[in-house]
Coordinates of C-alpha atoms (C1' of nucleotides) in Angstrom, one line a residue:
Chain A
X1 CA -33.9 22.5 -6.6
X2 CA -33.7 22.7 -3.0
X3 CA -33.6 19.5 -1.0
X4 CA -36.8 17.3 -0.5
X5 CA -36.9 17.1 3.2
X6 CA -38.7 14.5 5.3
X7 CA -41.4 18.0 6.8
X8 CA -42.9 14.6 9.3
X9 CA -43.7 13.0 6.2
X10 CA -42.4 9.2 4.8
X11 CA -39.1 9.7 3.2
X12 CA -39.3 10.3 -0.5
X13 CA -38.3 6.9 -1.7
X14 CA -40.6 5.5 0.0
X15 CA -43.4 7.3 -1.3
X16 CA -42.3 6.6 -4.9
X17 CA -41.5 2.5 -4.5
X18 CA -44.6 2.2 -3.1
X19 CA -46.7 4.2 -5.7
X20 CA -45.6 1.7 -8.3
X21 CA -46.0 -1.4 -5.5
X22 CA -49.3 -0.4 -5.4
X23 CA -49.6 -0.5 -9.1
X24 CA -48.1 -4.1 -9.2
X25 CA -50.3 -5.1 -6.7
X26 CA -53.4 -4.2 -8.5
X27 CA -52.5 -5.6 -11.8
X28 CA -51.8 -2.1 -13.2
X29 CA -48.5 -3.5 -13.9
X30 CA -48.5 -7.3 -14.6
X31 CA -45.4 -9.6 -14.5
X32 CA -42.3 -8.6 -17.1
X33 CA -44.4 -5.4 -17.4
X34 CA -41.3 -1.9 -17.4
X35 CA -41.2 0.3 -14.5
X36 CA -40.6 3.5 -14.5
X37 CA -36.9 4.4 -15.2
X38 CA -34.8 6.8 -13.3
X39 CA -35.2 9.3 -15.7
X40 CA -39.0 9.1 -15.8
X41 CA -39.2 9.4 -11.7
X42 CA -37.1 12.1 -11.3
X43 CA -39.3 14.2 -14.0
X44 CA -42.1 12.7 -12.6
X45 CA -41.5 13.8 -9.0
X46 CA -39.0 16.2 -9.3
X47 CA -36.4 14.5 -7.1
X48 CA -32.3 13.7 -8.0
X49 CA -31.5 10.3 -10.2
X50 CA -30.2 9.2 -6.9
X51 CA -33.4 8.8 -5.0
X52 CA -35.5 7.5 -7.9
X53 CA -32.8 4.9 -7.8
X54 CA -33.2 4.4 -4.1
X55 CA -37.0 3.7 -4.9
X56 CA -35.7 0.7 -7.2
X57 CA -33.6 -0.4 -5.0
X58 CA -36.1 -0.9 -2.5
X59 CA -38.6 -2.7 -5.1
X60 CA -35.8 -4.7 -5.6
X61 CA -35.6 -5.5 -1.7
X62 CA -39.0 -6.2 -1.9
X63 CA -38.6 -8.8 -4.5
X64 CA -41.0 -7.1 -6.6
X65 CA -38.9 -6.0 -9.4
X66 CA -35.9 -7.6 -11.2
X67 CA -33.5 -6.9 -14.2
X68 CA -29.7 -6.7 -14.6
X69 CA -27.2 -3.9 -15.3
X70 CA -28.2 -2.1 -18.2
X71 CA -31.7 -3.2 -19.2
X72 CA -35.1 -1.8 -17.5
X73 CA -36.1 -3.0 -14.5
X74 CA -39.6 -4.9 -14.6
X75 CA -42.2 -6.8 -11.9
X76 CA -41.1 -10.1 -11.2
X77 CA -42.4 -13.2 -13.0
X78 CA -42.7 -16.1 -10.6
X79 CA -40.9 -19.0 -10.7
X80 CA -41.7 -22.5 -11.1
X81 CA -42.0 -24.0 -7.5
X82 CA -40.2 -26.9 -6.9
X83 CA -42.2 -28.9 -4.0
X84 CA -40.1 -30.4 -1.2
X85 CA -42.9 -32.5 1.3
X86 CA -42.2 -34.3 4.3
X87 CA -44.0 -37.3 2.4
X88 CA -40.2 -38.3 1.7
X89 CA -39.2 -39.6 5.4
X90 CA -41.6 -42.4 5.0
X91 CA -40.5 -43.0 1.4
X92 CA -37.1 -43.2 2.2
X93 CA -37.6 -45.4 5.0
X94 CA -39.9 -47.8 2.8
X95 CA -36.7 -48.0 1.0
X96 CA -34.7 -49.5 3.7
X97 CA -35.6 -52.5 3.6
X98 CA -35.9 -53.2 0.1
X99 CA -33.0 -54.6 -2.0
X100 CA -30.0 -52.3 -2.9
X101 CA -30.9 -52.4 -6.5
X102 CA -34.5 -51.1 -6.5
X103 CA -32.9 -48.7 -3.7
X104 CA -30.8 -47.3 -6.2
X105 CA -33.6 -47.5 -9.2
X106 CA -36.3 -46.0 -6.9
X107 CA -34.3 -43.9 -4.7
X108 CA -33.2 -41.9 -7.3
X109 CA -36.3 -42.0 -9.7
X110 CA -39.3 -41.3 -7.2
X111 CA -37.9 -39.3 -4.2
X112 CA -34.8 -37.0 -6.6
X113 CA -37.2 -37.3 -9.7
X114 CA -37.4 -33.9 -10.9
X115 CA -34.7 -32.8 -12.9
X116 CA -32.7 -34.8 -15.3
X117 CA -29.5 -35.9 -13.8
X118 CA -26.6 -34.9 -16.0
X119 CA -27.1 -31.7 -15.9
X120 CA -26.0 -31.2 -12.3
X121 CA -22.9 -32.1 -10.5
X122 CA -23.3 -33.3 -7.3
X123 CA -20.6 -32.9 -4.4
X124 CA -20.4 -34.8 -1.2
X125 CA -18.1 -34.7 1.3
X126 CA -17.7 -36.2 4.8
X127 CA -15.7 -36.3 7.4
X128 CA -15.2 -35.7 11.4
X129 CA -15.8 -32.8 13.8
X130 CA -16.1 -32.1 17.7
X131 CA -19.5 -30.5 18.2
X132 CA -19.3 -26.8 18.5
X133 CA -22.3 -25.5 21.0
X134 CA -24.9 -24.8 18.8
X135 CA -25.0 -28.5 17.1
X136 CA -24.5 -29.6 20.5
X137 CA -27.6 -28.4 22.0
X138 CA -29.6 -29.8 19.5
X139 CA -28.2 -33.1 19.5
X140 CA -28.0 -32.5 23.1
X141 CA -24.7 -33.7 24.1
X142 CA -21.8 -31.9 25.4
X143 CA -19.8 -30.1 23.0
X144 CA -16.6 -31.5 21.5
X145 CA -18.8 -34.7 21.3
X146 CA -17.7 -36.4 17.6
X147 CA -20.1 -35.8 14.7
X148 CA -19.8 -37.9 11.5
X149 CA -20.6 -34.9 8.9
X150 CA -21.6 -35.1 5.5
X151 CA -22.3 -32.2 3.8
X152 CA -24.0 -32.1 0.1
X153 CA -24.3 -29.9 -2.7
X154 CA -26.1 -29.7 -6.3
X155 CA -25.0 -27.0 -8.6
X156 CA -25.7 -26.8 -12.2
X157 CA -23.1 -28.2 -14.4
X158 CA -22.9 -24.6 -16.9
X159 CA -23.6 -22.0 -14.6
X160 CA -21.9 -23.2 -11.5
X161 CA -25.1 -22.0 -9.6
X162 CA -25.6 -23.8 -6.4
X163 CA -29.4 -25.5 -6.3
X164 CA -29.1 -27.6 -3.2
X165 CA -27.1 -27.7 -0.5
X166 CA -27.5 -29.6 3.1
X167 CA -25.4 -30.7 5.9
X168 CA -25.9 -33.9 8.3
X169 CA -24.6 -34.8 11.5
X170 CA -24.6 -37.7 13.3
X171 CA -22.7 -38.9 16.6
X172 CA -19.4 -41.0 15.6
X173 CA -20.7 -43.5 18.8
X174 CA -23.6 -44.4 16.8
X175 CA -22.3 -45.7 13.6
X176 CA -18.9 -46.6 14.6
X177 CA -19.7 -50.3 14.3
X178 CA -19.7 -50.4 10.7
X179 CA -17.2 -49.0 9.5
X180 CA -18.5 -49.4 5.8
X181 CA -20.7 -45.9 6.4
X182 CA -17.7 -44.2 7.1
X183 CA -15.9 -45.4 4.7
X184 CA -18.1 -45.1 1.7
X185 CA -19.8 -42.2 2.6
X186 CA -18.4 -40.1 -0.6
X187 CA -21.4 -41.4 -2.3
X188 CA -23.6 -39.0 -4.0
X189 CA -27.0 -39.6 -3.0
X190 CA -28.1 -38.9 0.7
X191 CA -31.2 -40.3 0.7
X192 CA -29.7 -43.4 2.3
X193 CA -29.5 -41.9 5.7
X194 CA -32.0 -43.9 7.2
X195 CA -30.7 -47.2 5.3
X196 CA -27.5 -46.3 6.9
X197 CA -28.3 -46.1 10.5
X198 CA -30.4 -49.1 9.8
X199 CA -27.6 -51.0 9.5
X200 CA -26.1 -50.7 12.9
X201 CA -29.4 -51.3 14.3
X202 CA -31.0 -47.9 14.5
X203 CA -34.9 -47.5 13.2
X204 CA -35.8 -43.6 12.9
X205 CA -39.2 -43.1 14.2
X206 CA -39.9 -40.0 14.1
X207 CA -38.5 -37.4 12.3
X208 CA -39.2 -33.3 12.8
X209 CA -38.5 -30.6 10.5
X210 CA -38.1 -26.8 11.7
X211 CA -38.5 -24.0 9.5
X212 CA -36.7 -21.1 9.8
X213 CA -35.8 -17.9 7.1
X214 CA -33.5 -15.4 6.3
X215 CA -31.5 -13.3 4.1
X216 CA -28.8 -14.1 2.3
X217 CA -25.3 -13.0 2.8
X218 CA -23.7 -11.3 -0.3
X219 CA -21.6 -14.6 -0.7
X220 CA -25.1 -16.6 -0.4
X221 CA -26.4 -14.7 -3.3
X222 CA -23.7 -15.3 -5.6
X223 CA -22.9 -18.7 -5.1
X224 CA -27.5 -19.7 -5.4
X225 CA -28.0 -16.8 -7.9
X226 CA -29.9 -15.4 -6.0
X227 CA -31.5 -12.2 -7.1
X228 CA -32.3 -9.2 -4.5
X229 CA -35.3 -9.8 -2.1
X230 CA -35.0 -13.4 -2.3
X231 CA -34.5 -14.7 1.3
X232 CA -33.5 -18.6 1.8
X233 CA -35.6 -21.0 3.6
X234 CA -33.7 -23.1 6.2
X235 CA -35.3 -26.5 7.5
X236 CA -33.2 -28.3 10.5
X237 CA -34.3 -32.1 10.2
X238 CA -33.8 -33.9 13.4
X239 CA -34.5 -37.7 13.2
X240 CA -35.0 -39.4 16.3
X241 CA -34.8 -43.2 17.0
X242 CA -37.2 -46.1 18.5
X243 CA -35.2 -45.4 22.1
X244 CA -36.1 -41.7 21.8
X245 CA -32.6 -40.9 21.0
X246 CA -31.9 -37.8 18.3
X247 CA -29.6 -39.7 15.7
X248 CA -29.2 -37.3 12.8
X249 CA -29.7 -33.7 12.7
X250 CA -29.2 -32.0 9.3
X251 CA -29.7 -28.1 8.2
X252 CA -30.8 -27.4 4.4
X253 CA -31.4 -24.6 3.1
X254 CA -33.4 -23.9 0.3
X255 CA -33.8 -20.3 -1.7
X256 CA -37.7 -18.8 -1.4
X257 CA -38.3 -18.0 -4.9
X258 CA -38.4 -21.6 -6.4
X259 CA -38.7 -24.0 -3.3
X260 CA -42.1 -24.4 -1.5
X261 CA -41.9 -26.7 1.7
X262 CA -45.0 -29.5 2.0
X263 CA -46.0 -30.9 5.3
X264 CA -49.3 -33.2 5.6
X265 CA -50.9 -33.9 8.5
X266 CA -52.9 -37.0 8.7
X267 CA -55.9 -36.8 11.8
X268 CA -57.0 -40.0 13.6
X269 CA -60.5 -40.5 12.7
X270 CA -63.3 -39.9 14.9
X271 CA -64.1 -43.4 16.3
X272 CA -67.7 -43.2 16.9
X273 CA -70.8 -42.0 14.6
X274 CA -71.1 -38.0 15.5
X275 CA -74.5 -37.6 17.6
X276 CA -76.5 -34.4 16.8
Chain B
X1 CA -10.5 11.9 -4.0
X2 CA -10.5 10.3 -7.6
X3 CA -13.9 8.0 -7.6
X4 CA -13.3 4.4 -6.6
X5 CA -14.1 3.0 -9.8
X6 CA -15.0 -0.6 -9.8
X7 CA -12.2 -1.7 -11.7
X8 CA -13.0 -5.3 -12.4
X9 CA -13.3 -5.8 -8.4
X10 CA -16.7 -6.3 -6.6
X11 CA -17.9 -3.1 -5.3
X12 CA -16.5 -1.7 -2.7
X13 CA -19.7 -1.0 -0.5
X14 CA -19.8 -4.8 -0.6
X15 CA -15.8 -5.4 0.4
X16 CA -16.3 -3.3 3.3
X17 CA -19.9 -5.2 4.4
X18 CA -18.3 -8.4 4.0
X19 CA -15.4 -8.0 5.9
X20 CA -17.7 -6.6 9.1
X21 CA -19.7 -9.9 8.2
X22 CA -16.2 -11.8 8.5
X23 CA -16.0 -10.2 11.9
X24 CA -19.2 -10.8 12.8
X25 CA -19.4 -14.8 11.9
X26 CA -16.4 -15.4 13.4
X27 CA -17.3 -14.0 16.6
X28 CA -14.8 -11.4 16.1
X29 CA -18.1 -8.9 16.9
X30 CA -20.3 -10.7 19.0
X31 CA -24.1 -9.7 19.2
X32 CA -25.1 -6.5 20.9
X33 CA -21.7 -5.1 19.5
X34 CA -21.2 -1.7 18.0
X35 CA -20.2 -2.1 14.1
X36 CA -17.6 0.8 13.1
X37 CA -19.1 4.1 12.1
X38 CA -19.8 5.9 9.2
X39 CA -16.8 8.3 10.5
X40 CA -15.0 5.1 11.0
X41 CA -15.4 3.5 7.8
X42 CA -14.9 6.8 5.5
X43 CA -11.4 6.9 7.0
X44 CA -10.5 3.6 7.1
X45 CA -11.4 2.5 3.6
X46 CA -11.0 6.0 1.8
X47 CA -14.6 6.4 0.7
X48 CA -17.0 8.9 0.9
X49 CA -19.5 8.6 3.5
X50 CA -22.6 7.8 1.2
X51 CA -20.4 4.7 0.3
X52 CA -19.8 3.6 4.4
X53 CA -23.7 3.8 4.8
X54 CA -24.2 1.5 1.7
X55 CA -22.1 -1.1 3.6
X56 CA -24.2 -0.6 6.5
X57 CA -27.3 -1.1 4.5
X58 CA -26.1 -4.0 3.4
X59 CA -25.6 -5.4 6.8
X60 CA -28.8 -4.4 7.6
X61 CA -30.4 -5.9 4.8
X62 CA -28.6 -9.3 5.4
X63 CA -30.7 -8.7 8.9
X64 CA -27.4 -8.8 10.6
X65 CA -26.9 -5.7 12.7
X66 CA -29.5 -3.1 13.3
X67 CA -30.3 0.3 15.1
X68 CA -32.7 2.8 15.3
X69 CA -31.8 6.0 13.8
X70 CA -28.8 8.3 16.1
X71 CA -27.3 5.5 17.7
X72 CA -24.8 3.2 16.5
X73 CA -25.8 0.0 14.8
X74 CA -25.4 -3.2 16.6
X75 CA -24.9 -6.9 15.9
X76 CA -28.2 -8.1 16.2
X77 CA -29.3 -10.1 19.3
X78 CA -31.9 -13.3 18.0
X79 CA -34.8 -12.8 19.1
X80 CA -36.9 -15.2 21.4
X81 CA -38.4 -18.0 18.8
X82 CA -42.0 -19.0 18.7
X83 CA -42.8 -22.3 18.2
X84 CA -45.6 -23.3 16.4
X85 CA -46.1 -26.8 15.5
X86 CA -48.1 -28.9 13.4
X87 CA -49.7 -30.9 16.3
X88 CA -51.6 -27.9 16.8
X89 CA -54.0 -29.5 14.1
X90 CA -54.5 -32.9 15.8
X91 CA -55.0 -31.2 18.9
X92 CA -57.8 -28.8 17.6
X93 CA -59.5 -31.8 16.2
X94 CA -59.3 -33.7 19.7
X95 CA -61.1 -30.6 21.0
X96 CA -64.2 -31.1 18.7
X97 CA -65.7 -33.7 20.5
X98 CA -65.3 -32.0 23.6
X99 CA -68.2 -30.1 25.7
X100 CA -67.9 -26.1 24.9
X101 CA -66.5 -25.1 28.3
X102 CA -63.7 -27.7 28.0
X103 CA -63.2 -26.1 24.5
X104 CA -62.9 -22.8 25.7
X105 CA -60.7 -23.8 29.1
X106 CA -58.4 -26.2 26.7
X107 CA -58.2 -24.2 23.9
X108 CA -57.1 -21.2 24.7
X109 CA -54.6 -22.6 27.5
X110 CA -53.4 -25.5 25.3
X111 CA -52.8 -24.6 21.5
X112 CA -52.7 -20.7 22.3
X113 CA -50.8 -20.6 25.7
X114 CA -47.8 -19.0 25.1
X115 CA -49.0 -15.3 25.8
X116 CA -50.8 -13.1 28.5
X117 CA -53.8 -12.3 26.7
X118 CA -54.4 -8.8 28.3
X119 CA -51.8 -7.5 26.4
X120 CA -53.2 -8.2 22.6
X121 CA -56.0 -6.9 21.0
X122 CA -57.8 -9.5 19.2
X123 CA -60.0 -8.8 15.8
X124 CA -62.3 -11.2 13.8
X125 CA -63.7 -9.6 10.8
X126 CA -66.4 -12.0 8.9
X127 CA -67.6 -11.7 5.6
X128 CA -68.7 -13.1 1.9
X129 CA -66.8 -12.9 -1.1
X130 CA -66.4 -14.1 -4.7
X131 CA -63.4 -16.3 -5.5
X132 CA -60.7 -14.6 -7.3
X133 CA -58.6 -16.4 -9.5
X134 CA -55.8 -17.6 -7.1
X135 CA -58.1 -18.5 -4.2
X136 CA -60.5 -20.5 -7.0
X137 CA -57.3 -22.8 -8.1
X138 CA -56.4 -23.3 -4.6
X139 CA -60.0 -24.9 -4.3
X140 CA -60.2 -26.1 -7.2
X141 CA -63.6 -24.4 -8.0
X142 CA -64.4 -21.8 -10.4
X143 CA -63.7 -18.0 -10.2
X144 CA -66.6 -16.4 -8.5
X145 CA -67.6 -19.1 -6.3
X146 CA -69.1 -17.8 -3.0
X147 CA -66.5 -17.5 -0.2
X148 CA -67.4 -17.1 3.7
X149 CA -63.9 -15.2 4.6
X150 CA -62.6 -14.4 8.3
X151 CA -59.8 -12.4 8.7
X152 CA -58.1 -12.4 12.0
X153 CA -55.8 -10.7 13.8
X154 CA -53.8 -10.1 17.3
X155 CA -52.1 -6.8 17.4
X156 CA -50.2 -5.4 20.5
X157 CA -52.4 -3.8 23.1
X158 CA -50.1 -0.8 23.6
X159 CA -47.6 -0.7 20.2
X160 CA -49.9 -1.7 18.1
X161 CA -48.0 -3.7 16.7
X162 CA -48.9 -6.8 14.6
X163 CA -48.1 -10.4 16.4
X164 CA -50.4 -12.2 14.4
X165 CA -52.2 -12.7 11.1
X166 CA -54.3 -14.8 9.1
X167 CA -57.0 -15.3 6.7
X168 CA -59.5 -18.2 5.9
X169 CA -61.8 -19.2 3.4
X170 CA -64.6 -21.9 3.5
X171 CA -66.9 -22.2 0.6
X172 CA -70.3 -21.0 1.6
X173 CA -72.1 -23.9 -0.3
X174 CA -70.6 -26.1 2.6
X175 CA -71.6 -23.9 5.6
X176 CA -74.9 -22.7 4.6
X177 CA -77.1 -25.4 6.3
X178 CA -75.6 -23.4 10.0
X179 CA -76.5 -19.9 9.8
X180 CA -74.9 -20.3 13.2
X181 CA -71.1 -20.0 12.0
X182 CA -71.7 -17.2 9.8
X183 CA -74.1 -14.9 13.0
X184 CA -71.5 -16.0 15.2
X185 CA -68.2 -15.7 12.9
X186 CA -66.6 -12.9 15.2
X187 CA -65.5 -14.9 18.1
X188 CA -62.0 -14.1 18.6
X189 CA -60.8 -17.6 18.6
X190 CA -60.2 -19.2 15.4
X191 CA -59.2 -22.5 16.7
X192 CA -62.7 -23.5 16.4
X193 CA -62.3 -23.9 12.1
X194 CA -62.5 -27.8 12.8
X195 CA -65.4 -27.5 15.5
X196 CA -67.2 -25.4 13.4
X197 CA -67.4 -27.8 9.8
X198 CA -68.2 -30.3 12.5
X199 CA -71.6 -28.7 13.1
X200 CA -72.7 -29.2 9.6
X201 CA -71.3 -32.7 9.4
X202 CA -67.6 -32.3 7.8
X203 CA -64.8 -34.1 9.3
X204 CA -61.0 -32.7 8.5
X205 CA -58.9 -35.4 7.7
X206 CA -56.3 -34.3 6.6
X207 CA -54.1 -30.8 6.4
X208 CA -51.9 -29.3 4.2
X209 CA -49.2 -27.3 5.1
X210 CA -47.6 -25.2 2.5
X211 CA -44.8 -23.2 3.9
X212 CA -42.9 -20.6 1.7
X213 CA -41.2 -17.1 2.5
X214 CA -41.2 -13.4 1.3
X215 CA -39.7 -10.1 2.0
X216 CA -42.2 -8.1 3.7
X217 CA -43.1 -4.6 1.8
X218 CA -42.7 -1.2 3.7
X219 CA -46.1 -1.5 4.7
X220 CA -46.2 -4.4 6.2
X221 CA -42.5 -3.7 8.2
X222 CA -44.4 -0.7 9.4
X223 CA -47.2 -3.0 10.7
X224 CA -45.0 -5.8 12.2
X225 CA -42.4 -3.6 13.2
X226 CA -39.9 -5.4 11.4
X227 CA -36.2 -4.8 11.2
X228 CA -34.5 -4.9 8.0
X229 CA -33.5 -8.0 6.6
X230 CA -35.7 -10.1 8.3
X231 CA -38.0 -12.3 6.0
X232 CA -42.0 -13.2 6.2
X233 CA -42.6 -16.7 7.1
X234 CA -45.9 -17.7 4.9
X235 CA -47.9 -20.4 5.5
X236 CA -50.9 -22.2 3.3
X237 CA -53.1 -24.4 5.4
X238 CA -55.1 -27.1 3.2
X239 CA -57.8 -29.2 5.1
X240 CA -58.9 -32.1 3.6
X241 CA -62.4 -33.7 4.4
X242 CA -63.3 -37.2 4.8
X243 CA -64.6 -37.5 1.3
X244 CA -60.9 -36.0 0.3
X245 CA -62.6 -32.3 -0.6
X246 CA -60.9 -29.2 0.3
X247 CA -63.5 -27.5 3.0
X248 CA -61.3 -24.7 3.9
X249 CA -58.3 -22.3 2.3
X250 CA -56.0 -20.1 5.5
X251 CA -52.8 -18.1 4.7
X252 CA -51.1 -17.0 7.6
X253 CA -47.9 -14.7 7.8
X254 CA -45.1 -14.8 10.9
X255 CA -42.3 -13.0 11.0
X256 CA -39.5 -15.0 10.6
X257 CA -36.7 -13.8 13.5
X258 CA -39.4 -14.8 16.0
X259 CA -40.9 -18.1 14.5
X260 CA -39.8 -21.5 14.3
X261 CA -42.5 -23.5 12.3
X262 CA -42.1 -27.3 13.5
X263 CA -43.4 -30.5 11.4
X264 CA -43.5 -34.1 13.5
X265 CA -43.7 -37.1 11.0
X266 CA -44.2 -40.3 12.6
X267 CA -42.9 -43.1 10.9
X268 CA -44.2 -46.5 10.7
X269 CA -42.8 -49.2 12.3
X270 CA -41.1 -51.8 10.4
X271 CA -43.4 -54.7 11.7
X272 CA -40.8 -57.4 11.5
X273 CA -37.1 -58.0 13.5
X274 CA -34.9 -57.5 11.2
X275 CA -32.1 -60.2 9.6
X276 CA -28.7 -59.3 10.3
Chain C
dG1 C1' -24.8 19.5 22.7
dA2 C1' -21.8 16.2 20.5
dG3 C1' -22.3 12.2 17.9
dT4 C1' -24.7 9.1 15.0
dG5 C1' -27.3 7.3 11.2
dG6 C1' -31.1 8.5 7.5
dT7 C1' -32.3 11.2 3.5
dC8 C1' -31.3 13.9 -0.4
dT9 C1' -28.8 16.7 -4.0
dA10 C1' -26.3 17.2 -8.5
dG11 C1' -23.6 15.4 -10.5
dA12 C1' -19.5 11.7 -12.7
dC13 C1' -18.1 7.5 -14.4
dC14 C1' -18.8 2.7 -15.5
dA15 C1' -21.0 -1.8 -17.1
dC16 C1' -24.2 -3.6 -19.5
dT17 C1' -28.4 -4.1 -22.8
dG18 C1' -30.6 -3.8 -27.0
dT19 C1' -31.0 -2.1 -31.5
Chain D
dC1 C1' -24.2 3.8 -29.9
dA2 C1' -28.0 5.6 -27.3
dG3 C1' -30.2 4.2 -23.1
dT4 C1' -30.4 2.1 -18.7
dG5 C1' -29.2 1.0 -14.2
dG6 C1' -25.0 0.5 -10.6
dT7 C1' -21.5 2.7 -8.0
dC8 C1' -19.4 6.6 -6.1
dT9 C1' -18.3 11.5 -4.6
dA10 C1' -18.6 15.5 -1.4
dG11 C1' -21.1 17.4 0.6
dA12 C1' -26.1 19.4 3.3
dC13 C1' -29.8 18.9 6.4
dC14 C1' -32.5 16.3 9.5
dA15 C1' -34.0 13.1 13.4
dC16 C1' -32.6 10.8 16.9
dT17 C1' -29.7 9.0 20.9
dC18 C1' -26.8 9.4 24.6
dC19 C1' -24.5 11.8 27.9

DNA sequence: GAGTGGTCTAGACCACTGT
DNA sequence: CAGTGGTCTAGACCACTCC
């Protein structure tokens, strides 16, 4: 068979992935429905095993299709969501000034409340850098300044499989009065962030979230489980003070396939009676 | 040369990606730097050349080096960001009450200032559909219900490339007492959503912003002229009336190396001094 | 025109699934 | 154990860039 050359048309892979996308998208093949396996496409348009696999593999890259080693491939079923709104700033600073016990009671049960708690293993450790550029400029400081980081993780107890991860940063000047933050900061729950700063006098105003995405490194996709086509959501929360200072910047990062990111905006209310 | 069987080791194609990612993260190859070639990579690692250019798909699909086809591929260079915050709502909602010149003069220099407008091509397309079933549950009304829909767009003037997408849906049942909105739908500027409900008496109170992510398909890299590996930024837009109904439905789609998506969230004041 | 990456062939071997 | 996809070989040809 001679070789299927590109005569100024799309490449051949192409043409076949997105024959079947086309029949995803229209229902013809619903979720957990087979796709066609190599064996089929390469009868089917007359092209070597390799290319038909090429068309997978862009499906894959799409995030359309899924399967592992050895079984068929078939259309992706979507995953549960799990909702993360910025609704939880203002919780967790309503739970700054309340007592420690219904901080831990409520801290855990209303803002964390989603999955049952032994089933995870969460990881936190802190400890003391110099600023490299980047987290410089958005503290906006010069670099080499000290940070007090903590950074978190939640991964399944079984599988290993990471399901949250998050760094924090804030300037060593600015807690460095109480030495109990430093000193305790091993604990497992980060909500307290706020609570912390509150106690060497710092009230967060204002707090702004910035969305990014991208793909994930071969490493990232191991250590989330991520399967192909899956990019990670990455939200920088910078939390800025009642003197306008930026006190606490933290990066999370969040994989696209089970996380969606909720931000309301309440509007002021139009004042007077509408004339028309 | 015997095949380099995967002999309980991770695949080669992704040793040899990984360690140009190593080179890449630590600086090693900064951006705008040439990554080794296939020539290069066949030598140095013993493989055949189909193998080197699976390594550099991988790169490119972690959206960390790119090229256009005949020249070497490159660390890639971020792109410029776009910012695009969630005060635009609040601000859209200030321009309601406003005369229609200072609309037009504010709105497009405020909320939409960033670009020349010369260069892009604007397009409004206005029309009536039924609900399907996804757009219904979003409402919360049943399948079928009458939808006025806009679809707009801002492509590239000279590319034709896609900078800008989004579609919105308002239930007719709410708009139908101003045949003025539908007749007059194609206006290029969609800012005016909260104007608009304001002419048949609905003030937005309230908006939703669902933010989640997705790899583009070939047909939509095509159209945003999108690199490999980079992600699509998707964004649901809720808004909320005054008598807590959902009066319209938007999904927009950025690409994510040249967004930044940016959520304020005031917090409320503790009213009292604190006891310490 | 030399060099580069992109597509494709016609296989081989392997890991894994599912029966 | 038959069937499937994943990896890899050793090339060929093409489109494109850069000099």
């Amino acid at each position: 068979m001679e070789p299927q050359v590109t005569a100024g048309e799309r490449p051949v892979k192409i043409r076949i992935a997105d024959d079947i996308r086309l029949r995803i998208e229209r229902g013809d093949l619903p979720p957990g429905a087979p796709i066609p396996t190599i064996q089929e496409l390469t009868e089917r348009w007359e092209v070597s095993p390799r290319t038909a696999r090429d068309a997978h593999a862009l499906l894959r890259q799409m995030g359309l299709v899924t399967g592992r080693r050895g079984s068929v491939l078939r259309v992706r079923t979507p995953r549960r969501m799990t909702v993360r709104s910025s609704d939880r700033h203002q919780l967790e600073k309503d739970l700054v000034l309340k007592s420690e016990a219904e901080r831990a009671r409520i801290g855990t049960s209303e803002i964390e409340m989603q999955t049952p708690i032994d089933e995870f293993e969460f990881r936190c450790v802190a400890d003391q850098v110099p600023a490299d550029e980047l987290i410089a400029a958005a503290f906006g400081v010069a670099p080499g300044t000290e940070l007090f980081r903590r950074t978190f993780e939640k991964t399944d107890r079984t599988t290993g499989a990471l399901h949250e991860w998050s760094v924090s940063y804030i300037p060593v000047d600015l807690i460095k009065d109480n030495p109990d933050i430093i000193d305790n900061a091993d604990q497992p729950w980060p909500g307290g962030t706020q609570h912390q700063l509150y106690t060497v006098g710092i009230e967060i105003t204002r707090i702004v979230d910035e969305v990014t995405s991208g793909m994930p490194t071969t490493v990232d996709q191991q250590r989330w489980e991520l399967e192909d086509g899956i990019p990670l959501l990455k939200v920088r929360r910078i939390s800025i003070d009642d003197r306008e200072r930026i006190v606490e910047v933290s990066d999370a990062v969040f994989p696209a396939d089970r996380t969606k990111l909720v931000f309301p905006t309440p509007l002021k209310r139009f004042d007077e009676p509408r004339s028309d």
